[in-house]
mmCIF file of C-alpha atoms in Angstrom:
data_model
loop_
_atom_site.group_PDB
_atom_site.id
_atom_site.type_symbol
_atom_site.label_atom_id
_atom_site.label_comp_id
_atom_site.label_asym_id
_atom_site.label_seq_id
_atom_site.Cartn_x
_atom_site.Cartn_y
_atom_site.Cartn_z
ATOM 1 C CA UNK A 82 10.575 5.396 108.143
ATOM 2 C CA UNK A 83 6.707 5.514 109.335
ATOM 3 C CA UNK A 84 3.977 3.186 107.913
ATOM 4 C CA UNK A 85 2.212 5.599 105.291
ATOM 5 C CA UNK A 86 6.197 6.405 103.689
ATOM 6 C CA UNK A 87 6.646 2.692 104.028
ATOM 7 C CA UNK A 88 2.906 2.191 102.161
ATOM 8 C CA UNK A 89 4.365 4.323 99.464
ATOM 9 C CA UNK A 90 7.524 2.963 98.791
ATOM 10 C CA UNK A 91 6.125 -0.690 98.974
ATOM 11 C CA UNK A 92 3.224 0.479 96.406
ATOM 12 C CA UNK A 93 5.816 2.204 93.921
ATOM 13 C CA UNK A 94 7.818 -0.847 93.907
ATOM 14 C CA UNK A 95 5.701 -3.385 93.278
ATOM 15 C CA UNK A 96 4.069 -1.106 89.945
ATOM 16 C CA UNK A 97 7.785 -1.034 89.044
ATOM 17 C CA UNK A 98 7.935 -5.020 89.886
ATOM 18 C CA UNK A 99 5.145 -5.562 87.387
ATOM 19 C CA UNK A 100 6.115 -3.291 84.711
ATOM 20 C CA UNK A 101 9.925 -4.729 84.703
ATOM 21 C CA UNK A 102 8.712 -8.645 84.941
ATOM 22 C CA UNK A 103 6.400 -8.332 81.768
ATOM 23 C CA UNK A 104 8.562 -5.679 79.971
ATOM 24 C CA UNK A 105 12.070 -6.539 80.872
ATOM 25 C CA UNK A 106 12.561 -2.801 82.444
ATOM 26 C CA UNK A 107 11.365 0.029 83.253
ATOM 27 C CA UNK A 108 11.032 -0.756 87.173
ATOM 28 C CA UNK A 109 12.728 2.688 88.266
ATOM 29 C CA UNK A 110 10.584 4.596 85.544
ATOM 30 C CA UNK A 111 7.628 4.012 87.321
ATOM 31 C CA UNK A 112 8.956 3.869 90.492
ATOM 32 C CA UNK A 113 11.050 6.388 91.619
ATOM 33 C CA UNK A 114 8.190 9.421 90.838
ATOM 34 C CA UNK A 115 6.051 7.319 93.667
ATOM 35 C CA UNK A 116 9.042 6.886 96.063
ATOM 36 C CA UNK A 117 10.435 10.581 96.214
ATOM 37 C CA UNK A 118 7.060 11.547 97.504
ATOM 38 C CA UNK A 119 8.743 10.557 100.662
ATOM 39 C CA UNK A 120 12.386 9.933 100.643
ATOM 40 C CA UNK A 121 15.136 12.124 98.966
ATOM 41 C CA UNK A 122 16.850 11.422 95.299
ATOM 42 C CA UNK A 123 20.201 10.231 96.285
ATOM 43 C CA UNK A 124 18.355 7.653 98.792
ATOM 44 C CA UNK A 125 15.962 6.251 95.674
ATOM 45 C CA UNK A 126 18.772 6.098 93.265
ATOM 46 C CA UNK A 127 21.227 4.029 96.048
ATOM 47 C CA UNK A 128 17.832 2.087 96.194
ATOM 48 C CA UNK A 129 17.026 1.222 92.892
ATOM 49 C CA UNK A 130 20.974 0.683 92.213
ATOM 50 C CA UNK A 131 20.506 -2.097 95.122
ATOM 51 C CA UNK A 132 17.411 -3.733 93.339
ATOM 52 C CA UNK A 133 19.327 -3.637 90.107
ATOM 53 C CA UNK A 134 20.737 -6.811 91.211
ATOM 54 C CA UNK A 135 18.101 -8.961 92.867
ATOM 55 C CA UNK A 136 15.326 -8.017 89.879
ATOM 56 C CA UNK A 137 17.730 -8.860 86.611
ATOM 57 C CA UNK A 138 18.841 -12.023 88.060
ATOM 58 C CA UNK A 139 15.301 -13.873 88.955
ATOM 59 C CA UNK A 140 14.165 -12.198 85.693
ATOM 60 C CA UNK A 141 17.295 -13.700 83.900
ATOM 61 C CA UNK A 142 16.688 -16.965 85.924
ATOM 62 C CA UNK A 143 13.442 -17.355 84.552
ATOM 63 C CA UNK A 144 14.265 -16.712 81.255
ATOM 64 C CA UNK A 145 17.688 -18.427 81.139
ATOM 65 C CA UNK A 146 16.651 -20.212 78.480
ATOM 66 C CA UNK A 147 16.567 -17.575 76.228
ATOM 67 C CA UNK A 148 19.653 -15.029 77.090
ATOM 68 C CA UNK A 149 22.448 -15.263 73.796
ATOM 69 C CA UNK A 150 26.066 -14.860 75.136
ATOM 70 C CA UNK A 151 26.935 -12.964 71.586
ATOM 71 C CA UNK A 152 24.345 -11.118 71.966
ATOM 72 C CA UNK A 153 25.713 -9.833 75.399
ATOM 73 C CA UNK A 154 28.886 -9.590 74.869
ATOM 74 C CA UNK A 155 28.535 -7.503 71.824
ATOM 75 C CA UNK A 156 26.438 -4.725 74.268
ATOM 76 C CA UNK A 157 28.394 -5.426 77.151
ATOM 77 C CA UNK A 158 31.975 -4.538 75.164
ATOM 78 C CA UNK A 159 29.516 -1.185 73.461
ATOM 79 C CA UNK A 160 29.225 -0.112 77.323
ATOM 80 C CA UNK A 161 32.419 0.683 78.361
ATOM 81 C CA UNK A 162 33.838 3.009 75.629
ATOM 82 C CA UNK A 163 30.151 4.802 75.772
ATOM 83 C CA UNK A 164 30.127 5.281 79.908
ATOM 84 C CA UNK A 165 33.569 6.894 79.695
ATOM 85 C CA UNK A 166 32.819 8.707 76.646
ATOM 86 C CA UNK A 167 29.570 10.189 78.701
ATOM 87 C CA UNK A 168 31.487 10.885 81.359
ATOM 88 C CA UNK A 169 34.509 12.748 79.311
ATOM 89 C CA UNK A 170 31.074 14.661 77.230
ATOM 90 C CA UNK A 171 29.580 16.226 80.451
ATOM 91 C CA UNK A 172 32.287 18.324 81.440
ATOM 92 C CA UNK A 173 32.004 20.197 77.851
ATOM 93 C CA UNK A 174 28.490 19.872 76.698
ATOM 94 C CA UNK A 175 25.541 21.124 79.083
ATOM 95 C CA UNK A 176 24.195 17.691 80.571
ATOM 96 C CA UNK A 177 20.680 19.239 80.105
ATOM 97 C CA UNK A 178 21.295 19.700 76.945
ATOM 98 C CA UNK A 179 22.335 15.909 76.208
ATOM 99 C CA UNK A 180 18.913 15.009 78.598
ATOM 100 C CA UNK A 181 17.101 16.927 76.396
ATOM 101 C CA UNK A 182 18.004 15.616 72.827
ATOM 102 C CA UNK A 183 18.291 11.793 74.184
ATOM 103 C CA UNK A 184 15.054 12.411 75.383
ATOM 104 C CA UNK A 185 13.893 13.399 72.641
ATOM 105 C CA UNK A 186 15.258 10.155 70.573
ATOM 106 C CA UNK A 187 13.749 8.158 73.012
ATOM 107 C CA UNK A 188 9.689 9.298 72.437
ATOM 108 C CA UNK A 189 10.326 9.357 68.576
ATOM 109 C CA UNK A 190 11.417 6.002 68.603
ATOM 110 C CA UNK A 191 7.960 5.210 70.467
ATOM 111 C CA UNK A 192 6.515 7.749 68.675
ATOM 112 C CA UNK A 193 8.041 5.765 64.967
ATOM 113 C CA UNK A 194 7.758 1.863 66.684
ATOM 114 C CA UNK A 195 3.615 2.212 67.375
ATOM 115 C CA UNK A 196 3.017 4.416 63.924
ATOM 116 C CA UNK A 197 5.454 2.988 61.228
ATOM 117 C CA UNK A 198 5.872 -0.313 59.677
ATOM 118 C CA UNK A 199 8.552 -2.020 61.631
ATOM 119 C CA UNK A 200 11.808 -2.658 59.089
ATOM 120 C CA UNK A 201 12.949 -5.954 58.194
ATOM 121 C CA UNK A 202 16.193 -7.698 60.558
ATOM 122 C CA UNK A 203 19.121 -5.817 60.605
ATOM 123 C CA UNK A 204 22.201 -5.469 58.286
ATOM 124 C CA UNK A 205 25.708 -5.594 60.684
ATOM 125 C CA UNK A 206 23.833 -7.163 63.850
ATOM 126 C CA UNK A 207 27.241 -7.048 65.102
ATOM 127 C CA UNK A 208 28.118 -3.316 64.590
ATOM 128 C CA UNK A 209 24.352 -2.402 65.389
ATOM 129 C CA UNK A 210 24.988 -4.351 69.098
ATOM 130 C CA UNK A 211 28.176 -2.950 69.728
ATOM 131 C CA UNK A 212 27.135 0.828 68.772
ATOM 132 C CA UNK A 213 23.587 -0.206 70.646
ATOM 133 C CA UNK A 214 25.813 -0.694 74.082
ATOM 134 C CA UNK A 215 27.580 1.998 73.312
ATOM 135 C CA UNK A 216 24.558 4.451 73.300
ATOM 136 C CA UNK A 217 23.094 2.555 76.384
ATOM 137 C CA UNK A 218 26.753 3.202 77.909
ATOM 138 C CA UNK A 219 26.388 7.120 77.195
ATOM 139 C CA UNK A 220 23.122 7.371 78.796
ATOM 140 C CA UNK A 221 23.505 5.485 81.356
ATOM 141 C CA UNK A 222 26.213 8.177 82.341
ATOM 142 C CA UNK A 223 24.652 11.446 81.733
ATOM 143 C CA UNK A 224 21.023 10.153 83.318
ATOM 144 C CA UNK A 225 21.279 6.810 84.488
ATOM 145 C CA UNK A 226 18.675 5.064 82.633
ATOM 146 C CA UNK A 227 20.745 3.193 79.642
ATOM 147 C CA UNK A 228 18.046 0.799 79.597
ATOM 148 C CA UNK A 229 16.058 2.257 77.060
ATOM 149 C CA UNK A 230 18.330 1.851 74.323
ATOM 150 C CA UNK A 231 19.262 -1.650 74.470
ATOM 151 C CA UNK A 232 15.126 -1.856 74.068
ATOM 152 C CA UNK A 233 15.754 0.047 70.954
ATOM 153 C CA UNK A 234 17.708 -2.328 70.054
ATOM 154 C CA UNK A 235 15.550 -5.434 70.546
ATOM 155 C CA UNK A 236 13.116 -4.078 68.565
ATOM 156 C CA UNK A 237 15.230 -3.137 65.853
ATOM 157 C CA UNK A 238 16.932 -6.778 65.777
ATOM 158 C CA UNK A 239 13.377 -8.237 66.059
ATOM 159 C CA UNK A 240 14.219 -9.921 69.165
ATOM 160 C CA UNK A 241 10.998 -11.838 70.636
ATOM 161 C CA UNK A 242 9.849 -10.915 74.223
ATOM 162 C CA UNK A 243 11.919 -13.877 75.886
ATOM 163 C CA UNK A 244 15.301 -13.200 74.549
ATOM 164 C CA UNK A 245 14.566 -9.744 74.861
ATOM 165 C CA UNK A 246 13.688 -9.909 78.567
ATOM 166 C CA UNK A 247 16.755 -12.990 79.308
ATOM 167 C CA UNK A 248 19.314 -10.684 77.697
ATOM 168 C CA UNK A 249 18.398 -7.210 78.997
ATOM 169 C CA UNK A 250 18.123 -8.860 82.196
ATOM 170 C CA UNK A 251 21.729 -9.762 82.434
ATOM 171 C CA UNK A 252 22.917 -7.235 81.021
ATOM 172 C CA UNK A 253 21.770 -5.450 83.752
ATOM 173 C CA UNK A 254 22.824 -7.760 86.393
ATOM 174 C CA UNK A 255 26.252 -7.578 84.474
ATOM 175 C CA UNK A 256 26.529 -3.922 84.470
ATOM 176 C CA UNK A 257 24.693 -3.316 88.501
ATOM 177 C CA UNK A 258 27.721 -5.478 90.157
ATOM 178 C CA UNK A 259 30.796 -3.413 89.619
ATOM 179 C CA UNK A 260 28.315 -0.661 90.210
ATOM 180 C CA UNK A 261 27.122 -1.588 93.340
ATOM 181 C CA UNK A 262 30.274 -2.996 95.106
ATOM 182 C CA UNK A 263 32.252 0.524 94.186
ATOM 183 C CA UNK A 264 29.178 2.196 95.915
ATOM 184 C CA UNK A 265 29.511 0.007 98.644
ATOM 185 C CA UNK A 266 33.126 0.562 99.359
ATOM 186 C CA UNK A 267 32.510 4.005 99.175
ATOM 187 C CA UNK A 268 30.019 3.841 102.153
ATOM 188 C CA UNK A 269 27.283 5.283 100.658
ATOM 189 C CA UNK A 270 25.540 2.619 102.179
ATOM 190 C CA UNK A 271 24.029 4.190 105.313
ATOM 191 C CA UNK A 272 21.243 3.377 107.531
ATOM 192 C CA UNK A 273 18.490 5.290 105.809
ATOM 193 C CA UNK A 274 19.383 3.559 102.382
ATOM 194 C CA UNK A 275 18.634 0.192 103.974
ATOM 195 C CA UNK A 276 15.520 1.051 106.314
ATOM 196 C CA UNK A 277 14.429 2.173 103.068
ATOM 197 C CA UNK A 278 15.303 -0.419 101.056
ATOM 198 C CA UNK A 279 13.144 -2.905 102.459
ATOM 199 C CA UNK A 280 9.174 -1.685 101.425
ATOM 200 C CA UNK A 281 10.975 -1.217 98.465
ATOM 201 C CA UNK A 282 12.371 -4.606 97.970
ATOM 202 C CA UNK A 283 9.313 -6.445 99.096
ATOM 203 C CA UNK A 284 6.946 -4.483 96.734
ATOM 204 C CA UNK A 285 9.567 -5.439 93.921
ATOM 205 C CA UNK A 286 9.199 -8.588 94.874
ATOM 206 C CA UNK A 287 5.548 -9.031 94.899
ATOM 207 C CA UNK A 288 5.183 -6.994 91.543
ATOM 208 C CA UNK A 289 7.171 -9.251 89.924
ATOM 209 C CA UNK A 290 4.770 -12.244 91.494
ATOM 210 C CA UNK A 291 1.933 -10.876 89.850
ATOM 211 C CA UNK A 292 3.767 -9.936 86.574
ATOM 212 C CA UNK A 293 4.547 -13.531 86.484
ATOM 213 C CA UNK A 294 1.546 -15.021 84.946
ATOM 214 C CA UNK A 295 1.012 -11.752 82.673
ATOM 215 C CA UNK A 296 4.837 -11.930 81.285
ATOM 216 C CA UNK A 297 3.826 -15.697 80.373
ATOM 217 C CA UNK A 298 0.511 -14.752 78.907
ATOM 218 C CA UNK A 299 1.119 -11.377 76.782
ATOM 219 C CA UNK A 300 1.172 -11.843 73.275
ATOM 220 C CA UNK A 301 4.550 -11.144 70.828
ATOM 221 C CA UNK A 302 2.810 -7.642 69.076
ATOM 222 C CA UNK A 303 1.535 -6.354 72.830
ATOM 223 C CA UNK A 304 4.538 -7.463 74.378
ATOM 224 C CA UNK A 305 6.521 -4.593 71.705
ATOM 225 C CA UNK A 306 3.791 -2.160 71.733
ATOM 226 C CA UNK A 307 4.846 -2.283 75.856
ATOM 227 C CA UNK A 308 8.386 -2.017 75.664
ATOM 228 C CA UNK A 309 8.065 0.789 72.842
ATOM 229 C CA UNK A 310 5.753 2.512 75.423
ATOM 230 C CA UNK A 311 8.447 1.904 78.534
ATOM 231 C CA UNK A 312 11.165 3.487 76.365
ATOM 232 C CA UNK A 313 8.808 6.278 75.175
ATOM 233 C CA UNK A 314 8.437 6.832 79.252
ATOM 234 C CA UNK A 315 11.866 6.644 79.660
ATOM 235 C CA UNK A 316 12.544 9.416 77.130
ATOM 236 C CA UNK A 317 9.849 12.027 78.941
ATOM 237 C CA UNK A 318 11.433 10.907 82.336
ATOM 238 C CA UNK A 319 14.923 12.133 81.155
ATOM 239 C CA UNK A 320 12.970 15.239 79.180
ATOM 240 C CA UNK A 321 11.432 16.345 81.898
ATOM 241 C CA UNK A 322 14.612 15.914 84.418
ATOM 242 C CA UNK A 323 16.211 18.353 82.255
ATOM 243 C CA UNK A 324 13.415 20.184 81.881
ATOM 244 C CA UNK A 325 12.959 20.891 85.789
ATOM 245 C CA UNK A 326 16.728 20.888 86.477
ATOM 246 C CA UNK A 327 17.108 24.089 84.025
#
């Protein structure tokens, strides 16, 4: 890898680390378009999967006093059937149609959250937690971007910023560990992937360091707006990918 490519990968993941450190998600959404300037989608995606172990582990430790196991159990239990449903539907329904619908849904949530009054707390939070986990698993299976569904639930359930970041971080850690293990056993982590991982991992670490004081100072209202924007940009990313791949 030449120095120009090193710098581009480093810059992309520095930006991703900053956004993720503040909002709890969104690292790949901001980093991937920049990293793809100098690498292919398969390599960039595998690098993202690897980073999704240390990144949420660090944030999970940072916000370890705020996560709630009851929230995580519901989300993770719902994720399994949701992912299986996504895998089952992919051969039956055009992936493009699924991605367009999901992209529009996430963008609509952003607009609704930014423009409308926030509703009261959810009724039957256990039911909605399981449903949100299933939706996240479904989106992860068809697009690789399941995090925004958890962000949507966090906003609907009125989680505060620290509970949101703690829960989302540990959710992703639980999701990423078996995925990376399976990819490793399948022999996906070749020389180019590990070589490209170095600047991305360094950039993500720098981004997290930069985000730390910002994450502490950001107000609750500003955090919720940022989270909604990150969710909306996730939807835009899914929608754009679907339209460009058609």
